[in-house]
Coordinates of C-alpha atoms in Angstrom, one line a residue:
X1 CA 1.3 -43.3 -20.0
X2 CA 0.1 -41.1 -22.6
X3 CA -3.6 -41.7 -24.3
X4 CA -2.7 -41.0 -27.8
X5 CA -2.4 -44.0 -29.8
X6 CA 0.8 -45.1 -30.6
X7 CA 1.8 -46.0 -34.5
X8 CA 2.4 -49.3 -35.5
X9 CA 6.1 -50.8 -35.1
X10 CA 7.0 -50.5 -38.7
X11 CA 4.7 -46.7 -39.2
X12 CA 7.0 -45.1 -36.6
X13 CA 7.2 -41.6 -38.7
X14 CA 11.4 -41.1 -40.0
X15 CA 12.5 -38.4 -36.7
X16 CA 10.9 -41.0 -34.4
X17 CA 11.7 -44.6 -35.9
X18 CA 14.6 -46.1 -33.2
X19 CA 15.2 -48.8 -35.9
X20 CA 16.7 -46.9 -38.7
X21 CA 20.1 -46.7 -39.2
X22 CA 19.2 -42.9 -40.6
X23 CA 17.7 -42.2 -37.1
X24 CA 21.2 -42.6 -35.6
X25 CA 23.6 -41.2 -38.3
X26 CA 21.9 -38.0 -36.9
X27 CA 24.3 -35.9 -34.1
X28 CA 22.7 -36.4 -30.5
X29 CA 20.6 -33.2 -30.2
X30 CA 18.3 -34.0 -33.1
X31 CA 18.1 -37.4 -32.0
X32 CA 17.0 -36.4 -28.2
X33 CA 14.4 -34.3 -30.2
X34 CA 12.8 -37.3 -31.0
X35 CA 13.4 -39.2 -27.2
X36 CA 11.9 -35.5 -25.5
X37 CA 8.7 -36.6 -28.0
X38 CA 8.8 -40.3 -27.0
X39 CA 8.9 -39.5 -23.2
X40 CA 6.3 -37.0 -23.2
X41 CA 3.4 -38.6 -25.9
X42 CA 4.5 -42.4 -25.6
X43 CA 7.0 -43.2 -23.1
X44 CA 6.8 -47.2 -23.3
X45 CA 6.3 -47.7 -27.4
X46 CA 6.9 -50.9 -29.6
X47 CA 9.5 -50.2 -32.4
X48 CA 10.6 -52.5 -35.4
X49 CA 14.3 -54.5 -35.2
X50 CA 17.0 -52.4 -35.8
X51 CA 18.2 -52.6 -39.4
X52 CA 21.2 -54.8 -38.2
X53 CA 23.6 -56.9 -39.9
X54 CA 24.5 -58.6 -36.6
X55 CA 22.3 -61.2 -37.3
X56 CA 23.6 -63.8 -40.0
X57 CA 21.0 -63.7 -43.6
X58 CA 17.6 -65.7 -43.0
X59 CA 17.8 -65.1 -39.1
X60 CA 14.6 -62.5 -38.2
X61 CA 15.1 -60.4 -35.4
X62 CA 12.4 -58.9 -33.2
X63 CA 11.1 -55.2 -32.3
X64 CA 11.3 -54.3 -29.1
X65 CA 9.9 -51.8 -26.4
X66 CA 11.6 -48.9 -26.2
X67 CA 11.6 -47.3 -22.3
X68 CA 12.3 -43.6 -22.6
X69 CA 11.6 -42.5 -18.8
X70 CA 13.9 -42.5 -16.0
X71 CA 11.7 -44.3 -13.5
X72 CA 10.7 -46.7 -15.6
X73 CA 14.1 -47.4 -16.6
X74 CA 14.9 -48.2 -13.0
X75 CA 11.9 -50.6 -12.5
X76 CA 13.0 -52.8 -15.7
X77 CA 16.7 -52.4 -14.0
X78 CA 15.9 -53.6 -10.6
X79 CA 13.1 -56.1 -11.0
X80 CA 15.6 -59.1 -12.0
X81 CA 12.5 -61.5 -11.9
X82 CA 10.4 -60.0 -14.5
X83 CA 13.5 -58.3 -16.9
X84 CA 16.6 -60.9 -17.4
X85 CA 19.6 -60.1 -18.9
X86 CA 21.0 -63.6 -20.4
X87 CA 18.8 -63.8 -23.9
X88 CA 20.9 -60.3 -24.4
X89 CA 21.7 -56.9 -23.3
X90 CA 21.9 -55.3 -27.0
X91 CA 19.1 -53.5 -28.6
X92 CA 20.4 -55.7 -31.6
X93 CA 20.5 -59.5 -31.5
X94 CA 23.4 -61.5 -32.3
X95 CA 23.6 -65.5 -31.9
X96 CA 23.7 -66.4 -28.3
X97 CA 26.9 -68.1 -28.9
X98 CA 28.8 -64.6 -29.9
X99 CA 27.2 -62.9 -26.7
X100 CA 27.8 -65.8 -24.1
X101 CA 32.0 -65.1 -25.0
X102 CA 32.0 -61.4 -25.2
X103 CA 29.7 -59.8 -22.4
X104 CA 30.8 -62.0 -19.6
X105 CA 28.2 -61.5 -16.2
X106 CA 27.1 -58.4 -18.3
X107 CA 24.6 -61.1 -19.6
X108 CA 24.0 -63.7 -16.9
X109 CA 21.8 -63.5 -13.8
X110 CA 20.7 -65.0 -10.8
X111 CA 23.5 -67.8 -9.4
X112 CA 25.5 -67.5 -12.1
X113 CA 25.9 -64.0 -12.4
X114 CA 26.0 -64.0 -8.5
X115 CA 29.2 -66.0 -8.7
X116 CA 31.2 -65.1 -11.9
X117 CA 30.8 -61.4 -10.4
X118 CA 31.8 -62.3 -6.9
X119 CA 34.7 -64.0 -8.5
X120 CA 35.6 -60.4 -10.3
X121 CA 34.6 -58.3 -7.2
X122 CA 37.7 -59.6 -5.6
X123 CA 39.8 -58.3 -7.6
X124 CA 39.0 -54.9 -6.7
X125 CA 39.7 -54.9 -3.3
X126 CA 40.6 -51.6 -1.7
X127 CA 44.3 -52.1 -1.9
X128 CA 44.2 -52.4 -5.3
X129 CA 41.8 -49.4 -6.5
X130 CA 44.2 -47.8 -4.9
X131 CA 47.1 -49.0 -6.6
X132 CA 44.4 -48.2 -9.8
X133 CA 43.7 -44.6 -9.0
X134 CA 47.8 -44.0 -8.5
X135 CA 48.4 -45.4 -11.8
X136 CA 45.6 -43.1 -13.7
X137 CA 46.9 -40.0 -11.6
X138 CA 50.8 -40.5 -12.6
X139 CA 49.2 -41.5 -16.5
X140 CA 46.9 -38.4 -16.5
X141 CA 50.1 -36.2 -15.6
X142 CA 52.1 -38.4 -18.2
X143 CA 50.0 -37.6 -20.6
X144 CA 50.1 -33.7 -20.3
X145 CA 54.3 -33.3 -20.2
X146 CA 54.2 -35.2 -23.7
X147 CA 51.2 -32.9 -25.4
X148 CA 51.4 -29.7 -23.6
X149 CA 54.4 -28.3 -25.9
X150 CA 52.1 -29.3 -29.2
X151 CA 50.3 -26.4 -28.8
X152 CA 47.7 -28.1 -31.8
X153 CA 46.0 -31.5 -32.5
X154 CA 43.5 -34.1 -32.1
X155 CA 42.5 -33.8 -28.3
X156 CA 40.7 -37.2 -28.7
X157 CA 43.8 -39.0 -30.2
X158 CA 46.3 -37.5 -28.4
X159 CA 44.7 -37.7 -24.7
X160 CA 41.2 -39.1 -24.5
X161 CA 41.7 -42.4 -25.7
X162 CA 45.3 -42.4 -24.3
X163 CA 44.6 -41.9 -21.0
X164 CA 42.3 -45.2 -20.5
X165 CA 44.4 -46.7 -23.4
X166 CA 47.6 -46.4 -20.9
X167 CA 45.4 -47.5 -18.0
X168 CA 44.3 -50.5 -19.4
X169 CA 47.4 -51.5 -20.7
X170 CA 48.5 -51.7 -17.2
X171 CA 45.5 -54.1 -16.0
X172 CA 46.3 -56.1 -19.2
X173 CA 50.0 -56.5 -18.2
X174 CA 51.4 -55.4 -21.4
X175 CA 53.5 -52.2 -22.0
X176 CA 52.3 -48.6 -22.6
X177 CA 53.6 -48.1 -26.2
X178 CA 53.5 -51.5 -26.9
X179 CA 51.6 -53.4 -30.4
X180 CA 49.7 -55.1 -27.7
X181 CA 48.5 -51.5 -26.2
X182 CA 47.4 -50.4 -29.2
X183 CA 45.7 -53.6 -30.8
X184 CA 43.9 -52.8 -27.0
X185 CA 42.6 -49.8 -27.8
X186 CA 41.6 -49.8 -31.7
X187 CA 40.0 -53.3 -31.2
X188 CA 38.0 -51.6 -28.4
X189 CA 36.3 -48.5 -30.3
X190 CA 35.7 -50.9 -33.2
X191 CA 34.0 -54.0 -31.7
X192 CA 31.4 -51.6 -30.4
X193 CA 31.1 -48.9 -33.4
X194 CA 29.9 -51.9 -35.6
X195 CA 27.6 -49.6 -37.1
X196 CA 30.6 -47.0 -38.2
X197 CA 32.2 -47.2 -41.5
X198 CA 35.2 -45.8 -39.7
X199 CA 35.1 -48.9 -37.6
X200 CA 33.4 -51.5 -39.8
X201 CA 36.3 -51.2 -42.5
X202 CA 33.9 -52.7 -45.1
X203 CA 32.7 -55.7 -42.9
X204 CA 29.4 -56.6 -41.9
X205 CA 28.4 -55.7 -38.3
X206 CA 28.7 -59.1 -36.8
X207 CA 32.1 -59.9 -38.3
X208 CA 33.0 -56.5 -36.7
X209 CA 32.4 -57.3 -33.1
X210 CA 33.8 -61.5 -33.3
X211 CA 36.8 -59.8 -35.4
X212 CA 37.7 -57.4 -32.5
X213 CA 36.5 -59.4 -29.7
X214 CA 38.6 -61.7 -30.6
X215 CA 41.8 -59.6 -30.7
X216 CA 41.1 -58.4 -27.5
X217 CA 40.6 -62.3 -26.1
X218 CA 43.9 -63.5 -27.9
X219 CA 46.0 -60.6 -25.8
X220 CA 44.5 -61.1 -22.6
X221 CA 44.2 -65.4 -22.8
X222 CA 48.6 -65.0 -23.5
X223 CA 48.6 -63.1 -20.5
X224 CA 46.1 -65.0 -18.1
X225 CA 48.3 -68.4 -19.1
X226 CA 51.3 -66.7 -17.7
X227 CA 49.8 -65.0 -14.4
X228 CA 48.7 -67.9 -13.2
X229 CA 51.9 -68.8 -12.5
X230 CA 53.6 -65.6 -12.4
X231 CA 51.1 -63.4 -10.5
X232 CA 52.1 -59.5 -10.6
X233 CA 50.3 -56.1 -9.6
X234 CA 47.8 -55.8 -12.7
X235 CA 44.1 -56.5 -13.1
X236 CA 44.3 -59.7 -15.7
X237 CA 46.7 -61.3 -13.0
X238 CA 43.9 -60.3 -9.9
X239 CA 41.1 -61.5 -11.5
X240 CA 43.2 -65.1 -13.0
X241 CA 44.0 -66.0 -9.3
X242 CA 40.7 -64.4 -7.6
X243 CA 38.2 -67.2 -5.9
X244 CA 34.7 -66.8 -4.5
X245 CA 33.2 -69.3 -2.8
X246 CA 36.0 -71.6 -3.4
X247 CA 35.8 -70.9 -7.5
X248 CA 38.2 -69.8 -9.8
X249 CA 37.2 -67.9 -13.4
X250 CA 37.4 -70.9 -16.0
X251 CA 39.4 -70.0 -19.3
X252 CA 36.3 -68.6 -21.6
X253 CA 35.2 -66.7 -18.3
X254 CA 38.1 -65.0 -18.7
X255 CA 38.3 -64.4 -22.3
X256 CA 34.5 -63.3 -22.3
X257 CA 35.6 -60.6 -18.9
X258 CA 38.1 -58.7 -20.7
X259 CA 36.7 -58.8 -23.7
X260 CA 34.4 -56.7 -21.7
X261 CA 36.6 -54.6 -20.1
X262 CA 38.6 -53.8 -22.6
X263 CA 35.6 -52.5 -24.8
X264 CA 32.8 -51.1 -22.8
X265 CA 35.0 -50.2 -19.9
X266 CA 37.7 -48.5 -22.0
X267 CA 35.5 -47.2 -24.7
X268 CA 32.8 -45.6 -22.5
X269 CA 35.9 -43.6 -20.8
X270 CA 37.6 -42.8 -24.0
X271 CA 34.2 -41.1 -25.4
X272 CA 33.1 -39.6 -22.3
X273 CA 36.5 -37.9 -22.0
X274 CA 36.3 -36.8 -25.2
X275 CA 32.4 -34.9 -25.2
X276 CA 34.1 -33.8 -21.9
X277 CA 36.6 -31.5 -23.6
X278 CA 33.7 -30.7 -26.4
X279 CA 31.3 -29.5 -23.8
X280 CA 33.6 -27.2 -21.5
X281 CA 34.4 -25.9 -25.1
X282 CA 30.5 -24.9 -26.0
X283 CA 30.1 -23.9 -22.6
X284 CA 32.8 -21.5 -21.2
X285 CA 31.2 -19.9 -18.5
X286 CA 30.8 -24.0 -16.9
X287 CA 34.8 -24.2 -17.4
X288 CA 35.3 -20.9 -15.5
X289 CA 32.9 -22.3 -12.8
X290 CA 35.3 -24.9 -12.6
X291 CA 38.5 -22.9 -12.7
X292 CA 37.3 -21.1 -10.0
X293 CA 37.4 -23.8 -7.6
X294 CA 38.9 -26.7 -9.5
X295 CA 38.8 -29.6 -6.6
X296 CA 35.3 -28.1 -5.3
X297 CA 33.8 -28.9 -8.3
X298 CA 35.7 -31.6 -10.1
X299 CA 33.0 -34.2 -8.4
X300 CA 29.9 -32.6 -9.7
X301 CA 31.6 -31.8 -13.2
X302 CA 32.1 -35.8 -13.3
X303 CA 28.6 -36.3 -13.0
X304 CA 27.3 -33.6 -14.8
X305 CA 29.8 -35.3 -17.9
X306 CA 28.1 -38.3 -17.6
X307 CA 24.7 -37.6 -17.4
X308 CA 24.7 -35.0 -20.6
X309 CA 27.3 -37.7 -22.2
X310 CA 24.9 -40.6 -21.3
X311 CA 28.5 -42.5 -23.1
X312 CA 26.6 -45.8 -23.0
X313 CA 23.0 -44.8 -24.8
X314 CA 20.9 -47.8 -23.6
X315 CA 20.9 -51.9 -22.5
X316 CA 18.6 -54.5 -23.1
X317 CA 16.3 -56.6 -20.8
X318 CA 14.0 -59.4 -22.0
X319 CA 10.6 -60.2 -20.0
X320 CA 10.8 -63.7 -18.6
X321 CA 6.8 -63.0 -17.2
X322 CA 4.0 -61.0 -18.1
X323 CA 4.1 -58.0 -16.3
X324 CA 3.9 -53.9 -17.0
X325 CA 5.6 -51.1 -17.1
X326 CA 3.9 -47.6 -16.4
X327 CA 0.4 -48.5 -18.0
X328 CA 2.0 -50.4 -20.7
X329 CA 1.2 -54.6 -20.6
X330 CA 4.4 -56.3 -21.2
X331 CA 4.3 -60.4 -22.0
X332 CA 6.8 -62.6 -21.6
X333 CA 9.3 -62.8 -24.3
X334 CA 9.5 -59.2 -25.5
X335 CA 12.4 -57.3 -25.6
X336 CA 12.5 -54.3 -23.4
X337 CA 15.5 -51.5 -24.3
X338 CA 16.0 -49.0 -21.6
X339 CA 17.2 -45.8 -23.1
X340 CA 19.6 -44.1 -20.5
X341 CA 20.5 -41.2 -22.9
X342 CA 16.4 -40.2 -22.8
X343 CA 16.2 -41.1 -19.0
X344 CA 19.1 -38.7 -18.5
X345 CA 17.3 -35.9 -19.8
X346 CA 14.2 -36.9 -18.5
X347 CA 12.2 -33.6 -17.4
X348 CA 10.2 -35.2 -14.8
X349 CA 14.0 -35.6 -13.0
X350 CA 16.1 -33.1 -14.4
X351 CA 15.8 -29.5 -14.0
X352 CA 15.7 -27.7 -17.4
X353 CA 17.9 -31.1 -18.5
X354 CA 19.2 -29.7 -22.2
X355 CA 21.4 -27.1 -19.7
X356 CA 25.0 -28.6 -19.1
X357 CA 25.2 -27.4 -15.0
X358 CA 28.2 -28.6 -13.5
X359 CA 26.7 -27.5 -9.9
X360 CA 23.8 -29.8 -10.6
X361 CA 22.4 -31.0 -7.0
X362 CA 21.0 -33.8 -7.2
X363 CA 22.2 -35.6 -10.2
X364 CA 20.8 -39.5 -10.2
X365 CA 21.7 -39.5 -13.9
X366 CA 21.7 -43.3 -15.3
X367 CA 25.5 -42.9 -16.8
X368 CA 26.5 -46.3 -14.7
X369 CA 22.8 -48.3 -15.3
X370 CA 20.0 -47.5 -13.5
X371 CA 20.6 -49.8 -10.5
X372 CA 19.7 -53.3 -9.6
X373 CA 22.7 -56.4 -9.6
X374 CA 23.7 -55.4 -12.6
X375 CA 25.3 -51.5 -11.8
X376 CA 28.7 -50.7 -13.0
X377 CA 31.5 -52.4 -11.6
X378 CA 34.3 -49.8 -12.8
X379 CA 32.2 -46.8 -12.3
X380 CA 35.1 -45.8 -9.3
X381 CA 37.4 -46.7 -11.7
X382 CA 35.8 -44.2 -15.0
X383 CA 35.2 -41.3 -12.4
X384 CA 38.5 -41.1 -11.2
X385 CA 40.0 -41.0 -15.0
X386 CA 37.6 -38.2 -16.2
X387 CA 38.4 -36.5 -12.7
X388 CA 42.3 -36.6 -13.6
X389 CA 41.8 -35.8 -16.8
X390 CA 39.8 -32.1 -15.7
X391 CA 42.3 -31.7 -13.6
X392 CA 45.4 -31.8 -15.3
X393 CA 44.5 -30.8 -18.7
X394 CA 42.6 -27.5 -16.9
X395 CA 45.0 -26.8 -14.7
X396 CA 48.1 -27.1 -17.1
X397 CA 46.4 -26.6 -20.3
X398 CA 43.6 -23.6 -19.3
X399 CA 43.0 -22.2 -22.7
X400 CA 42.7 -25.8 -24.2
X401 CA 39.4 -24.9 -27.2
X402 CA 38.2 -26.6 -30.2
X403 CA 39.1 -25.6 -33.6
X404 CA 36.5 -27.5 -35.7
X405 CA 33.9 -29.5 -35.4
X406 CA 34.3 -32.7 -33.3
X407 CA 33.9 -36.1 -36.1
X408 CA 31.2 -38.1 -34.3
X409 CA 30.4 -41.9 -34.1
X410 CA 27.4 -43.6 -35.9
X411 CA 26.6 -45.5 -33.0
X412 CA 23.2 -47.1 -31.1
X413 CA 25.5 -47.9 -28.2
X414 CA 28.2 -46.1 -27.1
X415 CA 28.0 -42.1 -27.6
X416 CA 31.1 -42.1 -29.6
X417 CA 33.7 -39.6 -30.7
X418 CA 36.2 -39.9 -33.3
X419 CA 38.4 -36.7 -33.5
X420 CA 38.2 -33.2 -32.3
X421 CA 40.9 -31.0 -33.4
X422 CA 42.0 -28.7 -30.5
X423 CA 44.4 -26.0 -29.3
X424 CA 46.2 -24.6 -26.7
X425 CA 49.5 -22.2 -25.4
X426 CA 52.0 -24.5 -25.9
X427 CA 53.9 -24.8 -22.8
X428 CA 57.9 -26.4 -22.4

């Protein structure tokens, strides 16, 4: 822990004030300026609330400690006694109400997150990743034959939010194509870009996320009704009839589950898809690497995507306890943000981390969490669909560049990208 004095929550200067909307219009290398300046001065530092709107008028929210290293983000991860997830897992507060139907065991713990997960778990048994991973394989290919004679467009329209669009489509039950499919997929980019004009469409932050939670909820609630009678081979139909210790998902479980899923799960792949095309594009001597030995590296370019990507910027913890972290005396009650993005770049970990090194060895980058109960469920499930996507689009697409400027998210959360216009030797 650094000796310097820390400023006071609200006299953070502009480049290092985490609670300003401004701070995050700004793209993600100026803002890892300021993390590279938190880490190394005042790794665990008290910040003012977030200048949110997903609180309603007259409610006051609360700063919070922002945890920049990559150690310390694992101690607040793992040490489920001191850090609890249920009072929320945002670095912005919402009414408990809003987050007890949308983040499902993403905000429960002990028992109860225990059994709602174990309920979930079963659902992904090995016979039906497997049936997953054939379905993103034949979508990834899919995807290509339709775009490949383009020769020009939006890389992140036309593939990266397709391809996990598609897939999740399938563990929804509904039809690739279909108004349901796409109501999927826009509801998902907007309920967590509440922040983004592009997104927002004029509406306050918390009416953003109920509004498209709640399309999401509607889609997979129609569905649930029906599988429980009708089971099939798709996800919503698994988890519906899965039990764990004799206990079935009740209906707001349900709602609350794929509300996640179809958000963080498909909107973390989308956007890390997307920066994955961006940064072979900025760095073409790491695509050759690849090229040269396309399944040989296709695991370590994964990881390499994720940890640069960091797609999921940070989660929240709240101190139950007093207790510390590094040097810094925590009480009970505070809020405690762990900052993955900073963490993934942290230099104490990372070998010169502002290089994008797709032969990176190790690479315990914090793209999935940074461990404890509360690790990724689907992080099998988002490897394999940036690992067909390198793989197709590279092998069949090779010259595949950016034309402009990718259009990127405002965003606290997810590492977000809106377009990137793109071209390639259009192929028959």
């Amino acid at each position: 822990m650094s000796t310097i004095d820390a400023p006071a929550p609200t006299e953070w200067p502009a480049e290092l004030d985490l609670g300003a909307r401004e701070f995050w219009a700004q793209p993600f290398a100026e803002r890892e300026k300021a993390f590279a300046k938190l880490r190394k001065d005042f790794p665990v530092s008290f910040h003012r609330a977030y200048e949110s709107s997903l609180l309603p008028p007259g409610e006051d929210a609360v700063g919070f400690w922002a945890v920049t290293k990559w150690a310390d983000c694992k101690q607040v991860s793992r040490d489920v006694e001191t850090f609890v997830s249920g009072k929320g897992v945002l670095m912005e507060d919402m009414p408990e109400v809003v987050t007890l139907a949308t983040t499902s065991f993403l905000a429960m713990d002990g028992p109860e997150h225990r059994q709602v997960r174990g309920i979930v778990s079963q659902a992904f048994t090995p016979r039906n990743v497997r049936k997953m991973d054939g379905w993103i394989d034949g979508e990834a290919k899919k995807l290509v034959d339709e775009i490949i004679g383009l020769g020009e467009g939006d890389i992140v329209d036309l593939y990266a939010k397709m391809l996990p669009g598609r897939i999740f489509a399938f563990f929804f039950g509904v039809d690739p194509g279909s108004e349901d499919m796409h109501t999927i997929m826009e509801a998902a980019e907007r309920m967590l870009a509440w922040d983004d004009p592009n997104c927002a469409l004029g509406r306050d932050a918390l009416t953003t996320f109920a509004e498209e939670a709640d399309r999401i909820q509607e889609i997979a609630m129609k569905r649930a009704d029906w599988y429980r009678e009708n089971p099939e081979e798709n996800l919503v139909s698994w988890v519906v009839n899965a039990k764990f210790e004799d206990r079935v998902l009740d209906d707001w479980e349900i709602a609350a589950f794929f509300s996640l899923l179809g958000s963080a799960a498909n909107d973390t792949t989308r956007h890390s898809i997307g920066h994955a095309f961006r940064l072979f594009h900025e760095n073409p001597d790491q695509l050759a690497l690849l090229k040269e030995d396309m399944e040989g590296r296709l695991d370590g370019a994964v990881e390499e995507i994720l940890r640069f990507v960091s797609p999921v910027q940070h989660f929240r913890r709240t101190a139950v306890k007093d207790g510390t972290i590094g040097d810094q005396e925590i009480k009970a009650g505070d809020k405690i943000v762990m900052w993955y993005c900073s963490g993934n770049y942290d230099e104490d970990v990372f070998e010169d981390p502002q290089r994008f090194d797709i032969l990176r060895t190790p690479n315990k980058h914090l793209g999935f969490g940074a461990g404890g109960p509360h690790f990724c469920i689907g992080s099998a499930l988002g490897r394999q669909m940036i690992k067909a996507t390198l793989r197709e689009v590279y092998t069949r697409m090779p010259d595949l560049h950016l034309t402009a400027e990718p259009e990127l998210q405002v965003n606290n959360f997810i590492n977000g990208i809106h377009a990137a216009q793109a071209a390639w030797t259009p192929t028959a």
